[in-house]
Coordinates of C-alpha atoms and ligand atoms in Angstrom, one line a residue:
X993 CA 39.8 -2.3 13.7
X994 CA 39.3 0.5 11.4
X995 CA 42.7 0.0 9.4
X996 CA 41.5 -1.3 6.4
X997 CA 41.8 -0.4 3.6
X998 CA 38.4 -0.2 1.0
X999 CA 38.6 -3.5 -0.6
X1000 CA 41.1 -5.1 0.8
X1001 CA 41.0 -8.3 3.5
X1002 CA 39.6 -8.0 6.4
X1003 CA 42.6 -7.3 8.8
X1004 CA 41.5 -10.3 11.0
X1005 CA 41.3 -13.5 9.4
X1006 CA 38.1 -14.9 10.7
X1007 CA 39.7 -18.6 11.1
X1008 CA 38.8 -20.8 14.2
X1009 CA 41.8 -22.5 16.2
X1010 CA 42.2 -25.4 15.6
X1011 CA 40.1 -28.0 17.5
X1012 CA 43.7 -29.7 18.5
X1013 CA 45.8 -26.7 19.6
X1014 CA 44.9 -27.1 23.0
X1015 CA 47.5 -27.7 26.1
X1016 CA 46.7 -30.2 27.7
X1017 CA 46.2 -32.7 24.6
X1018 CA 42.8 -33.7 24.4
X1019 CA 42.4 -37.6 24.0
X1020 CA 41.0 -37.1 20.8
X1021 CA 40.1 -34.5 18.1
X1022 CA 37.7 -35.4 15.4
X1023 CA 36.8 -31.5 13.3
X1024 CA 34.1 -31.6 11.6
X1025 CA 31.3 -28.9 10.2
X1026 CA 31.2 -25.0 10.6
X1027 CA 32.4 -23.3 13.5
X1028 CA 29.7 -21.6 15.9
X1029 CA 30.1 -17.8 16.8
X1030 CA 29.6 -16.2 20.3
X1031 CA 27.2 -13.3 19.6
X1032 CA 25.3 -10.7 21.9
X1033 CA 22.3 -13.4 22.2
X1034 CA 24.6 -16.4 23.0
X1035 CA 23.1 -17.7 26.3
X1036 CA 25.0 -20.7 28.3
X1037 CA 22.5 -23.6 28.9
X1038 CA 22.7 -25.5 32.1
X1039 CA 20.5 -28.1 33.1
X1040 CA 19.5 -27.7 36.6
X1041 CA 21.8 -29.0 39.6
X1042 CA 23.7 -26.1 41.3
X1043 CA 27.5 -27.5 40.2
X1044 CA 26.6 -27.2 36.6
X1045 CA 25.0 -23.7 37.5
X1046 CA 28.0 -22.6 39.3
X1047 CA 30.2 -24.0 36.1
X1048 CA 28.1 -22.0 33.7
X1049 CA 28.6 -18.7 36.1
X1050 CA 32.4 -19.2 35.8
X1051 CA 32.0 -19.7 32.3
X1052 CA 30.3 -16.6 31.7
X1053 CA 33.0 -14.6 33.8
X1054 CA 35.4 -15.4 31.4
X1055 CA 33.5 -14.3 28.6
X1056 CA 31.2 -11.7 29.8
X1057 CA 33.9 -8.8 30.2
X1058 CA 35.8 -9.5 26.6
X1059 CA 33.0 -10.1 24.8
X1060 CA 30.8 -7.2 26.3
X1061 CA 27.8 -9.2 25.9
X1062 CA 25.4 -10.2 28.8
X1063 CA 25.6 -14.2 28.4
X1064 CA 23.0 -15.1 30.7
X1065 CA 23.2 -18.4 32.0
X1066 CA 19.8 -20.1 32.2
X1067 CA 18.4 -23.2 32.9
X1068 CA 15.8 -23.3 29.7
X1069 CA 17.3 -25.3 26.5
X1070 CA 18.0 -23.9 23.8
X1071 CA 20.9 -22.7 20.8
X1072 CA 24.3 -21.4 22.6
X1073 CA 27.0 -23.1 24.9
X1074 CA 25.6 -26.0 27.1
X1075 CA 26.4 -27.8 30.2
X1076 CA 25.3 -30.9 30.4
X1077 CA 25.7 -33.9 32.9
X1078 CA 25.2 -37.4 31.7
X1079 CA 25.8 -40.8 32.3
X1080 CA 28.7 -42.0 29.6
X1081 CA 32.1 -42.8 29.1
X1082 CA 33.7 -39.8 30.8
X1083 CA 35.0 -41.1 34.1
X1084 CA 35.4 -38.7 37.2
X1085 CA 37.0 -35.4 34.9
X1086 CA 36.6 -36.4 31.5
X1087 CA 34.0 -34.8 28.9
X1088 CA 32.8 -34.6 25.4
X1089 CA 32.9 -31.2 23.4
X1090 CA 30.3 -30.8 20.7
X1091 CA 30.8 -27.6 18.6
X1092 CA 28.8 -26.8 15.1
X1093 CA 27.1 -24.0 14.4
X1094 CA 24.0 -24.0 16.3
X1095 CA 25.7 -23.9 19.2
X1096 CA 28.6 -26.0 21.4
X1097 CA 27.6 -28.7 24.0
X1098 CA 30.1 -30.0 27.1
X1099 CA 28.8 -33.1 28.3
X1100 CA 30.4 -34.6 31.3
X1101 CA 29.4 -37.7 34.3
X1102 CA 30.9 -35.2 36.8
X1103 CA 30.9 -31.4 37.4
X1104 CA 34.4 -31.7 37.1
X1105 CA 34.5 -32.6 33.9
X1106 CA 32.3 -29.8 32.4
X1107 CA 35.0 -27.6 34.3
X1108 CA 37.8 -29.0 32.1
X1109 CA 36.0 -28.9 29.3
X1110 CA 35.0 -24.8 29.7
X1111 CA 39.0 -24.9 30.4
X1112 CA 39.4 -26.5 26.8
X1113 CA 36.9 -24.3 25.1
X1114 CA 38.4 -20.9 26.7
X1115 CA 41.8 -22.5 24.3
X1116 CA 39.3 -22.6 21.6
X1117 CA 38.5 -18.8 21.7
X1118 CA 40.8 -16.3 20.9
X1119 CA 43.6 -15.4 23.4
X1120 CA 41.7 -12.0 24.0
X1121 CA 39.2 -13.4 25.4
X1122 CA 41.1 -13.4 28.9
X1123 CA 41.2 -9.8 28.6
X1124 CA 39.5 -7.8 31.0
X1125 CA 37.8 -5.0 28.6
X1126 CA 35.8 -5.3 25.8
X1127 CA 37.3 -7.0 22.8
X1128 CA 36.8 -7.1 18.7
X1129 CA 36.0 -10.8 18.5
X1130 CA 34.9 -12.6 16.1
X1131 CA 35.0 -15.3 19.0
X1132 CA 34.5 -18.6 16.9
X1133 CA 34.8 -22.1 18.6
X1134 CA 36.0 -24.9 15.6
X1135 CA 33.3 -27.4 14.6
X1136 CA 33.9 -31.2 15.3
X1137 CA 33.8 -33.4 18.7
X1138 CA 36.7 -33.5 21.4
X1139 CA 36.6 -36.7 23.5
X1140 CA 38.8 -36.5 26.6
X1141 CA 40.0 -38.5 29.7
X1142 CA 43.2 -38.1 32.1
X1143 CA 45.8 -40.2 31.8
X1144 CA 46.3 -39.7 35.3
X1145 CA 44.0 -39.2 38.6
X1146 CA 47.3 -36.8 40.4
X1147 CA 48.3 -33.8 38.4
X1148 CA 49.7 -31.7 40.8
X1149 CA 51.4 -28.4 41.9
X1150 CA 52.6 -27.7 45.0
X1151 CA 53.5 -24.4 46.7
X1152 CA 56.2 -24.1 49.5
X1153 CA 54.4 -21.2 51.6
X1154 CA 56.9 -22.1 54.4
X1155 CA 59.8 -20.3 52.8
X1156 CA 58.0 -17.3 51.8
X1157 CA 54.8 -17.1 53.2
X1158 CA 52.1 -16.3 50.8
X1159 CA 48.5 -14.9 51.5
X1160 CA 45.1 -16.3 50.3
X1161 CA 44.3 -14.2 47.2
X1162 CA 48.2 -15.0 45.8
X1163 CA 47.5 -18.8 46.6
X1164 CA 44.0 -18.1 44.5
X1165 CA 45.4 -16.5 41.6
X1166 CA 47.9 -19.4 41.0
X1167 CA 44.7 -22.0 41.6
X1168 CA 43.1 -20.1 39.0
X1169 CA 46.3 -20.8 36.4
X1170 CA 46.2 -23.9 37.7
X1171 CA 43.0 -24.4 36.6
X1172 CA 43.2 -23.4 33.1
X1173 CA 45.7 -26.9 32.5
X1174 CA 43.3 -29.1 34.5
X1175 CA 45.9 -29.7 37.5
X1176 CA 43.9 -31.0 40.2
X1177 CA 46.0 -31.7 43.1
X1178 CA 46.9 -28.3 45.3
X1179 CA 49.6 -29.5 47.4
X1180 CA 50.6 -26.8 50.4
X1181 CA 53.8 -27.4 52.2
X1182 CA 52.6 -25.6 55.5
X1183 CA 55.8 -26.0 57.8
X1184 CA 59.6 -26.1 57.4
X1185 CA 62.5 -24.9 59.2
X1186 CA 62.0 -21.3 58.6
X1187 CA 58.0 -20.4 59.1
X1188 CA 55.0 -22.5 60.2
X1189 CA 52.0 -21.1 58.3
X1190 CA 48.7 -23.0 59.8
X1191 CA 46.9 -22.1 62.9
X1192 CA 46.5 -25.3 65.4
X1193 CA 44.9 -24.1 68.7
X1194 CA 46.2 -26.7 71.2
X1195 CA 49.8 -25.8 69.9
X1196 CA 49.2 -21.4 69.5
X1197 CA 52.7 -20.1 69.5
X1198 CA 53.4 -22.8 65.6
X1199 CA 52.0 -19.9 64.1
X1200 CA 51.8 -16.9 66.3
X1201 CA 56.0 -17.3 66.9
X1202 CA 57.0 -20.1 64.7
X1203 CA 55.1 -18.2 61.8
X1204 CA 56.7 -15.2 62.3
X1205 CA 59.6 -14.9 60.0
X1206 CA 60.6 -16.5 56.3
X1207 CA 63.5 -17.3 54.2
X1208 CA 65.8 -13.5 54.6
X1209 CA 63.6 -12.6 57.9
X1210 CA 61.2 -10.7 56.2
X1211 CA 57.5 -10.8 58.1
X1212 CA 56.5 -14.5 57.5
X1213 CA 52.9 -15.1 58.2
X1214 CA 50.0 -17.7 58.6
X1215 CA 47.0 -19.4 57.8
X1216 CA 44.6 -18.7 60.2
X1217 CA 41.7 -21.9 59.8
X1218 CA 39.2 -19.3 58.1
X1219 CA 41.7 -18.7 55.9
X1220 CA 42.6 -22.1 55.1
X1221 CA 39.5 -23.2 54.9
X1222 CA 38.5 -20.0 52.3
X1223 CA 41.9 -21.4 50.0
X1224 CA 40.1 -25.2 50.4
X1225 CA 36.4 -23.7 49.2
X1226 CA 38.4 -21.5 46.7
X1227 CA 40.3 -24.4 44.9
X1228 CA 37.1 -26.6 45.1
X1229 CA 35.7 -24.4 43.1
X1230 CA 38.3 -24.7 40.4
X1231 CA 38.1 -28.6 41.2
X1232 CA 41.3 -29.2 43.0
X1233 CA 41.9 -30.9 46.0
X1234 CA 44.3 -29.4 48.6
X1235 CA 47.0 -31.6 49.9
X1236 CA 48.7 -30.1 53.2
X1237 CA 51.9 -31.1 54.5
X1238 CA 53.5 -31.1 57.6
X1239 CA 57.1 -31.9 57.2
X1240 CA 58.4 -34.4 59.7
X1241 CA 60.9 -35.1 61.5
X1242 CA 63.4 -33.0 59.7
X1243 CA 62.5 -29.5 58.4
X1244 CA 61.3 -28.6 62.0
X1245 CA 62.8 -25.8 63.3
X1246 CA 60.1 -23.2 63.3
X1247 CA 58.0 -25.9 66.1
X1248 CA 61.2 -26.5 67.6
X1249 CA 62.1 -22.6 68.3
X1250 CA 58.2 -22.7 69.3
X1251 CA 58.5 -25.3 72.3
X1252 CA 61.2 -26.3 73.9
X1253 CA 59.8 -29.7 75.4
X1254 CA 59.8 -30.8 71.5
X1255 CA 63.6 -30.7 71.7
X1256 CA 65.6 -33.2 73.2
X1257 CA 67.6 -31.4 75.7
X1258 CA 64.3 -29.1 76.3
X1259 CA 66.1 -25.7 74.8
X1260 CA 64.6 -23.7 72.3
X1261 CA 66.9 -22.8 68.8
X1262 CA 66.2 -19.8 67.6
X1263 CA 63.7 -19.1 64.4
X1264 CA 66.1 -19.5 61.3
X1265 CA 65.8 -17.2 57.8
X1266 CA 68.7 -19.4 56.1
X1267 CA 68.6 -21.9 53.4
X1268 CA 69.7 -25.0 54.8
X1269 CA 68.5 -28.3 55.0
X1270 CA 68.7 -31.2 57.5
X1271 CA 69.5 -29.5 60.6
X1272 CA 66.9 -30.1 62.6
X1273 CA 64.4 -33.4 64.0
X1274 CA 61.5 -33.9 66.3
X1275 CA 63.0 -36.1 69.2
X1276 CA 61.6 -39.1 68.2
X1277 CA 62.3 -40.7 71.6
X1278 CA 59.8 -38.3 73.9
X1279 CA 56.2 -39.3 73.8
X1280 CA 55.0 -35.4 73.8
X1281 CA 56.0 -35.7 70.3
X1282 CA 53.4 -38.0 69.7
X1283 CA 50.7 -35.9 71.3
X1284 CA 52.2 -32.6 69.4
X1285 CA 51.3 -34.7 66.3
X1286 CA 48.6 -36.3 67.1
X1287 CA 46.9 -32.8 67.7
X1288 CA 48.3 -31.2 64.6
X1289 CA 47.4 -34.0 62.4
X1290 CA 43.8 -34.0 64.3
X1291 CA 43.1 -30.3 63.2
X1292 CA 44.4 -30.4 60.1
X1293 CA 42.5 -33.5 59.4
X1294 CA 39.5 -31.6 60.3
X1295 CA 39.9 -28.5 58.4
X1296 CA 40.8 -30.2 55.2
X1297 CA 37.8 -32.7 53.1
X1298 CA 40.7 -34.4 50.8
X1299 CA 41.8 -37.6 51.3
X1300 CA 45.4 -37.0 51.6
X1301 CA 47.6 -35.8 54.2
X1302 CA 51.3 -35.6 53.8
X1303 CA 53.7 -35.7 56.5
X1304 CA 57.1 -35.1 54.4
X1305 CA 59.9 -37.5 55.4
X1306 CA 63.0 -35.9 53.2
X1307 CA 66.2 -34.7 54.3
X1308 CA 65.7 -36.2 57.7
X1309 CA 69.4 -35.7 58.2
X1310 CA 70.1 -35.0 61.7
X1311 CA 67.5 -38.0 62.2
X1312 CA 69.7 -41.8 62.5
X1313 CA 68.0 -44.2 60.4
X1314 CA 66.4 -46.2 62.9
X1315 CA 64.8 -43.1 64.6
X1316 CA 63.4 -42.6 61.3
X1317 CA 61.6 -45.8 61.2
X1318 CA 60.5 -45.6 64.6
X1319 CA 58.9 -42.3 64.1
X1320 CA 57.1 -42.9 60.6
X1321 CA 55.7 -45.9 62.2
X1322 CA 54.1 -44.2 65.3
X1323 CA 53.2 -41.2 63.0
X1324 CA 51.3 -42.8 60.0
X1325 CA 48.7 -44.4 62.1
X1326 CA 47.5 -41.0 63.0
X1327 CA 46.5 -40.0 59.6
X1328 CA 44.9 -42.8 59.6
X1329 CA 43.2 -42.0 62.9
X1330 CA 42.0 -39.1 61.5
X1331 CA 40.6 -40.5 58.4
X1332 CA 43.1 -39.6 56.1
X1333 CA 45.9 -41.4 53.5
X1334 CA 49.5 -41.4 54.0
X1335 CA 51.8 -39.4 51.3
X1336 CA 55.4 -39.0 51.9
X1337 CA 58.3 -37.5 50.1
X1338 CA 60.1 -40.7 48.6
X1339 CA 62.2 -41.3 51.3
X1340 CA 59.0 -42.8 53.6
X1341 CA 60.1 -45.9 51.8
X1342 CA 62.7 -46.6 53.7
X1343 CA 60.8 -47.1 56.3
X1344 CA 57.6 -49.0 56.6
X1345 CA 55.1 -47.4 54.0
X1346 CA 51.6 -47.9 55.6
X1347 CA 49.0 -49.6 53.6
X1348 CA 47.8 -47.5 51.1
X1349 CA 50.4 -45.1 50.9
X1350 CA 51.5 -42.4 48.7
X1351 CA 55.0 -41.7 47.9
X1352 CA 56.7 -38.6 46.2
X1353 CA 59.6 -39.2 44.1
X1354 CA 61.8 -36.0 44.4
X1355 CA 64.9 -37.7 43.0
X1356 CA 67.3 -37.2 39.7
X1357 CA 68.7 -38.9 37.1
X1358 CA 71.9 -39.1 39.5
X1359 CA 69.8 -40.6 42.2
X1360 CA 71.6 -44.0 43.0
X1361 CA 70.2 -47.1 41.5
X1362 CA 69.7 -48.6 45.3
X1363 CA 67.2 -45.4 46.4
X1364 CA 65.4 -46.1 42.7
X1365 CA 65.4 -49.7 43.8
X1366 CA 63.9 -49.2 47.2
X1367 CA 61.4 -47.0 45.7
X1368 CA 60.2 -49.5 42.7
X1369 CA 60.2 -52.2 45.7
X1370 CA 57.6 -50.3 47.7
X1371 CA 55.6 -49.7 44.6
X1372 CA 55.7 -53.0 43.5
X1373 CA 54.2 -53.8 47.3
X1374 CA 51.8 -51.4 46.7
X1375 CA 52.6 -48.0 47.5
X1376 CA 51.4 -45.6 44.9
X1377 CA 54.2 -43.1 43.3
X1378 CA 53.7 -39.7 42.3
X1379 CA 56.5 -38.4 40.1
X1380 CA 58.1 -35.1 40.9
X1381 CA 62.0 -35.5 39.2
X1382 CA 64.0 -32.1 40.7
X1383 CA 65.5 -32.3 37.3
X1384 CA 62.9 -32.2 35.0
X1385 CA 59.8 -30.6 37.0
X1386 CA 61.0 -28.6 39.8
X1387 CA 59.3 -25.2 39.0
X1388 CA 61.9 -23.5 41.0
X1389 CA 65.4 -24.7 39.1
X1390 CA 66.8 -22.3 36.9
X1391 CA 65.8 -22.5 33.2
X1392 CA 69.4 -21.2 32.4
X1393 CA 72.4 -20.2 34.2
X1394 CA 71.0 -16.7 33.4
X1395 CA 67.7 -17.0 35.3
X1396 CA 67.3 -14.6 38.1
X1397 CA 65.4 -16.7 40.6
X1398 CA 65.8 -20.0 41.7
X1399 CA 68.5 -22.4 42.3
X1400 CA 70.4 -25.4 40.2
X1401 CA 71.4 -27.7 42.4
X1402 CA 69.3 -30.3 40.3
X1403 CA 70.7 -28.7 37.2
X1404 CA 69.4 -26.4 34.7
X1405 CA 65.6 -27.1 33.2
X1406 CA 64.7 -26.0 30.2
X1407 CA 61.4 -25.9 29.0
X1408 CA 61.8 -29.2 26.5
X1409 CA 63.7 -31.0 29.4
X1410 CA 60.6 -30.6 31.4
X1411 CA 58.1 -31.7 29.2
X1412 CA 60.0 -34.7 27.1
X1413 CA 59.6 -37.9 29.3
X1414 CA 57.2 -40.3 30.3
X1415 CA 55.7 -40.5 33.7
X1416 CA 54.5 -44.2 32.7
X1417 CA 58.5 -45.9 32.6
X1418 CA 60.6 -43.2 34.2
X1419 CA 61.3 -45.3 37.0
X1420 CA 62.7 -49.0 36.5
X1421 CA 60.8 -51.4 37.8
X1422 CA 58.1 -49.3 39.2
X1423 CA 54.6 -51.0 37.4
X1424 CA 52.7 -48.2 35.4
X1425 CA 49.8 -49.3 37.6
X1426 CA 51.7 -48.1 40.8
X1427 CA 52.5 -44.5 39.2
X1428 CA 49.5 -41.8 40.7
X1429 CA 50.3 -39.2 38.2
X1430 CA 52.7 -36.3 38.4
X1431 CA 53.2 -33.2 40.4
X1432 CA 55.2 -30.0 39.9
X1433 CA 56.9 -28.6 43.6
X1434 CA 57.5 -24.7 43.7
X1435 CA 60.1 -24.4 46.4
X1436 CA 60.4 -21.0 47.4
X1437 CA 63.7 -19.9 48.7
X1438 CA 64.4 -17.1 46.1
X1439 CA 60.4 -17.0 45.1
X1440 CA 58.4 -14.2 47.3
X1441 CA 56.4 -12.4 45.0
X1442 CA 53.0 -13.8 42.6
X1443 CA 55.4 -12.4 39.6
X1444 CA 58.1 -15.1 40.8
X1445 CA 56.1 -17.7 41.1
X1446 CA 54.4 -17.2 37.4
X1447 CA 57.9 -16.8 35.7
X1448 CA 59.0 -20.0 37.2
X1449 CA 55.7 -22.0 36.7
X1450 CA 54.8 -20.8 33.2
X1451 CA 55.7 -22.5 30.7
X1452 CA 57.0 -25.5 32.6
X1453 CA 54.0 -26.2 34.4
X1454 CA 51.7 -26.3 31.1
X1455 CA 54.0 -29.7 30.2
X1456 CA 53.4 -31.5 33.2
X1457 CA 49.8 -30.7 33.2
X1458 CA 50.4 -32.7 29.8
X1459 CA 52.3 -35.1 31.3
X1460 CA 49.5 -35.6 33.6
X1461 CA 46.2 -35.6 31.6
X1462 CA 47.0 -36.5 28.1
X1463 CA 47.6 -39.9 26.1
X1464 CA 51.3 -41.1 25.9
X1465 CA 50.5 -41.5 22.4
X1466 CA 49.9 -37.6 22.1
X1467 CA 53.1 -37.2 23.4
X1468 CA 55.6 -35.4 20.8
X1469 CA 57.9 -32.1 21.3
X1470 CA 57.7 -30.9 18.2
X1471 CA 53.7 -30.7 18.5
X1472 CA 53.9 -29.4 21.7
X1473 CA 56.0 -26.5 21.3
X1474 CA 53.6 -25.3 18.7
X1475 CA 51.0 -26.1 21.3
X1476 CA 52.4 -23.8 23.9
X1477 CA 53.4 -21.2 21.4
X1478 CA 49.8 -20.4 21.1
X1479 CA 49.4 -20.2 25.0
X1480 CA 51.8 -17.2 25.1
X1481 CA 49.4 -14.3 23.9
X1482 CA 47.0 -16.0 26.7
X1483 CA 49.1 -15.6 29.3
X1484 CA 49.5 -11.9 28.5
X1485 CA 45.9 -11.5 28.5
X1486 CA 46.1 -12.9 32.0
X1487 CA 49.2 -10.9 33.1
X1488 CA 50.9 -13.6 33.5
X1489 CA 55.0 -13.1 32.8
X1490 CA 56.4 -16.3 31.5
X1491 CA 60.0 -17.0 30.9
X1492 CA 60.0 -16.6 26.6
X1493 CA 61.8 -19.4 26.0
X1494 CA 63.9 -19.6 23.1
X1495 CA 63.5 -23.7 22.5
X1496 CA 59.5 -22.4 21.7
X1497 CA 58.1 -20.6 18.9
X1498 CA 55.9 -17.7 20.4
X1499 CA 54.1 -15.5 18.5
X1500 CA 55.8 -12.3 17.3
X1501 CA 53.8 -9.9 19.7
Ligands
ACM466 C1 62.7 -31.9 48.7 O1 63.0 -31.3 47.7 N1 63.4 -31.8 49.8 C2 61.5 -32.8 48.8

């Protein structure tokens, strides 16, 4: 500090933020008392199952190398920040924050919910606290009582590694930015036309040859099942469940140019590092592509403890309709083979959704009325929908026609475009009890770098987090921008470069 002048103001206002300027909205906000202060003898107080423990230890690596102070986390009670699991009215994710100035308590049925609520108080601390050298503090936490629940049980990102192939500590740094807006849902689209990116040992050369170039023929790459199973542990540990996809029938190409017998007339195309979409199919007519799914979807199935496994369906274009249908129904029965629920992009409703399933609407406010009907039909028979509109949360449209990456073919998104509708009646006649939640795709033709990927996401992806988790009654623009204004000097603690958008208010910096 050191620039004051003798008798003047402290140059740093000593005020807490406010309990409510946090991103996702909390469910409710009720301040109340003093704030409590993060000193050198703050200890964080877990009680004494290892998930709490393990919360409490990332806790105290966000704080231990801005504040310089040791933060030991210990299982004796005490004054200072404690974790505590309880049985109460929190659900699966949700918590209670208690802050005053003895100390601040998270209270939560589930591990996961103390992890969303350390997520909430790192919003309550200064922005420098993300920093990773010592800081000048004061690092104050508001007094009063946050109670908070998702709205939703599917808040999700996914990541097209297919495209450009991304390694394991560039999928972990986004799961940790994921983390801090309570998304849950990793969803990995691990094969496409132009690179499959997942080792499956009864089928080597998918990965070895079909993983082998990207989008421009740069290198490609894959997952080998150590390293899948390392990004699973990693984003278990941030609390989200990873979601793999294998695209099918269409967006094949990189198996096809792997084995020849999966193509009708048994030749080969070659690996392709263009942009198109829809030229290629599985032969639905050959039984071997039954087994070539059956032992992908086996190994998957085995490396991966979520529930879900999603075998794409969109863009089947060089598939005929009734191909289609024959193939989804030989297909789904699989994942259910191996244990695992059926999610589709939206257009697995034109076929037979199995029991059960999950369907991803990808479509646009100039999607006919006939495909919105066909999808509110399957809902209304049970299919669950999770909401992904290209033209509102597709990470990797343009923002304007002056954004370097990405592509418009959904139109332009600006950040209030993204953020200002409701997940609960966007689709007519779809029942709000059939709608999952929300996801936000990152397709990744023009997106090969970590710094792509964050300029895209950020600040889109903080509004469908809050589309996802908070109350529609919470939901208002003009508080939000204000909201995400205050997220800005964050992310450039956390080197993250977000696209400064002029619809939102950032700080001066
Ligand atoms: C998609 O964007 N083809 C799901």
């Amino acid at each position: 500090m050191g620039v004051c002048v003798t008798g003047a103001a402290p140059v740093r206002a000593a005020s807490p933020t406010p309990l409510d300027r946090v991103v996702p909205a909390p469910a409710s906000v009720a301040p109340s008392g003093s704030p409590y202060r993060i000193t050198r003898d703050t200890h964080i107080r877990v009680d004494d199952s290892r998930e709490t423990r393990r919360v409490g230890e990332y806790l105290a690596t966000v704080l231990r190398p801005s504040t310089g102070y040791r933060i030991p986390v210990t299982a004796h009670g005490g004054a200072g920040i404690r974790l505590r699991l309880a049985k109460g009215p929190y659900g699966a994710e949700g918590y209670r924050l208690d802050s005053g100035a003895n100390g601040v308590t998270i209270t939560a049925a589930r591990a996961a919910g103390l992890f969303h609520g350390v997520q909430t108080l790192r919003q309550l601390l200064p922005a420098a606290v993300e920093k990773d050298s010592v800081q000048p503090g004061p690092w104050l936490v508001a007094g009063g009582t946050i109670k908070d629940t998702p709205r939703y049980g599917w808040r999700g990102a996914m990541l097209d590694v297919s495209r450009h192939f991304f390694t394991v500590d560039q999928v972990k740094r986004y799961v940790d930015q994921l983390a801090l807006y309570k998304i849950n849902k990793l969803h990995l689209h691990l094969s496409d036309d132009q690179g499959w990116r997942i080792a499956v040992d009864s089928w080597p050369r998918l990965a070895t040859y079909g993983g082998s170039t990207q989008v421009g023929g740069g290198p490609g790459g894959y997952y080998t099942k150590a390293d899948y199973k390392e990004i699973v542990r990693y984003a278990s540990s941030r609390y989200l469940e990873v979601v793999p996809e294998i695209d099918m029938p269409g967006h094949t190409n990189a198996a096809l140019a792997s084995y020849a017998e999966l193509n009708c007339d048994g030749v080969a195309p070659p690996l392709y590092t263009g942009t198109e979409v829809g030229f290629s199919s599985l032969c639905v007519g050959k039984d071997i592509t039954y087994d070539f799914v059956d032992d992908v979807i086996g190994e998957l199935a085995a490396l991966t403890p979520g529930k879900y496994l999603h075998i794409g369906g969109d863009e089947a274009h060089s598939t005929s309709h009734e191909d289609y249908v024959k193939f989804m129904d030989r297909v789904q029965p699989l994942v259910a083979k191996y244990g695992k629920t059926v999610v589709g992009w939206h257009q697995l409703t034109g076929a037979n959704p199995s029991r059960g399933a999950v369907a991803q609407y990808w479509g646009l406010d100039g999607t006919s009325a006939e495909e919105k009907a066909q999808v509110a039909k399957a809902a209304q028979n049970g299919t669950g929908i999770v909401l992904s509109p290209a033209d509102r949360i597709y990470l990797d449209m343009k923002y304007t026609a002056d954004t370097p990456l990405g592509l418009d073919w959904a139109g332009l998104v600006e950040v209030k475009r993204s953020y200002d509708w409701d997940p609960g009646n966007y689709l007519p006649g779809v029942p709000s009890s059939a709608v999952r939640g929300v996801e936000a795709p990152l397709w990744t033709e023009t997106i090969s770098k970590s710094a792509d990927i964050e300029y895209m996401a950020f600040p889109r992806l903080a509004g469908v987090a809050e589309l996802g988790w908070s109350p529609a009654a919470t939901h208002d623009w003009e508080g939000y921008k204000d909201r995400l204004a205050a997220q800005g000097p964050r992310w450039e603690a956390l080197g993250i470069g977000f696209y400064r958008s002029p619809q939102v208010p950032w700080p001066a910096g």
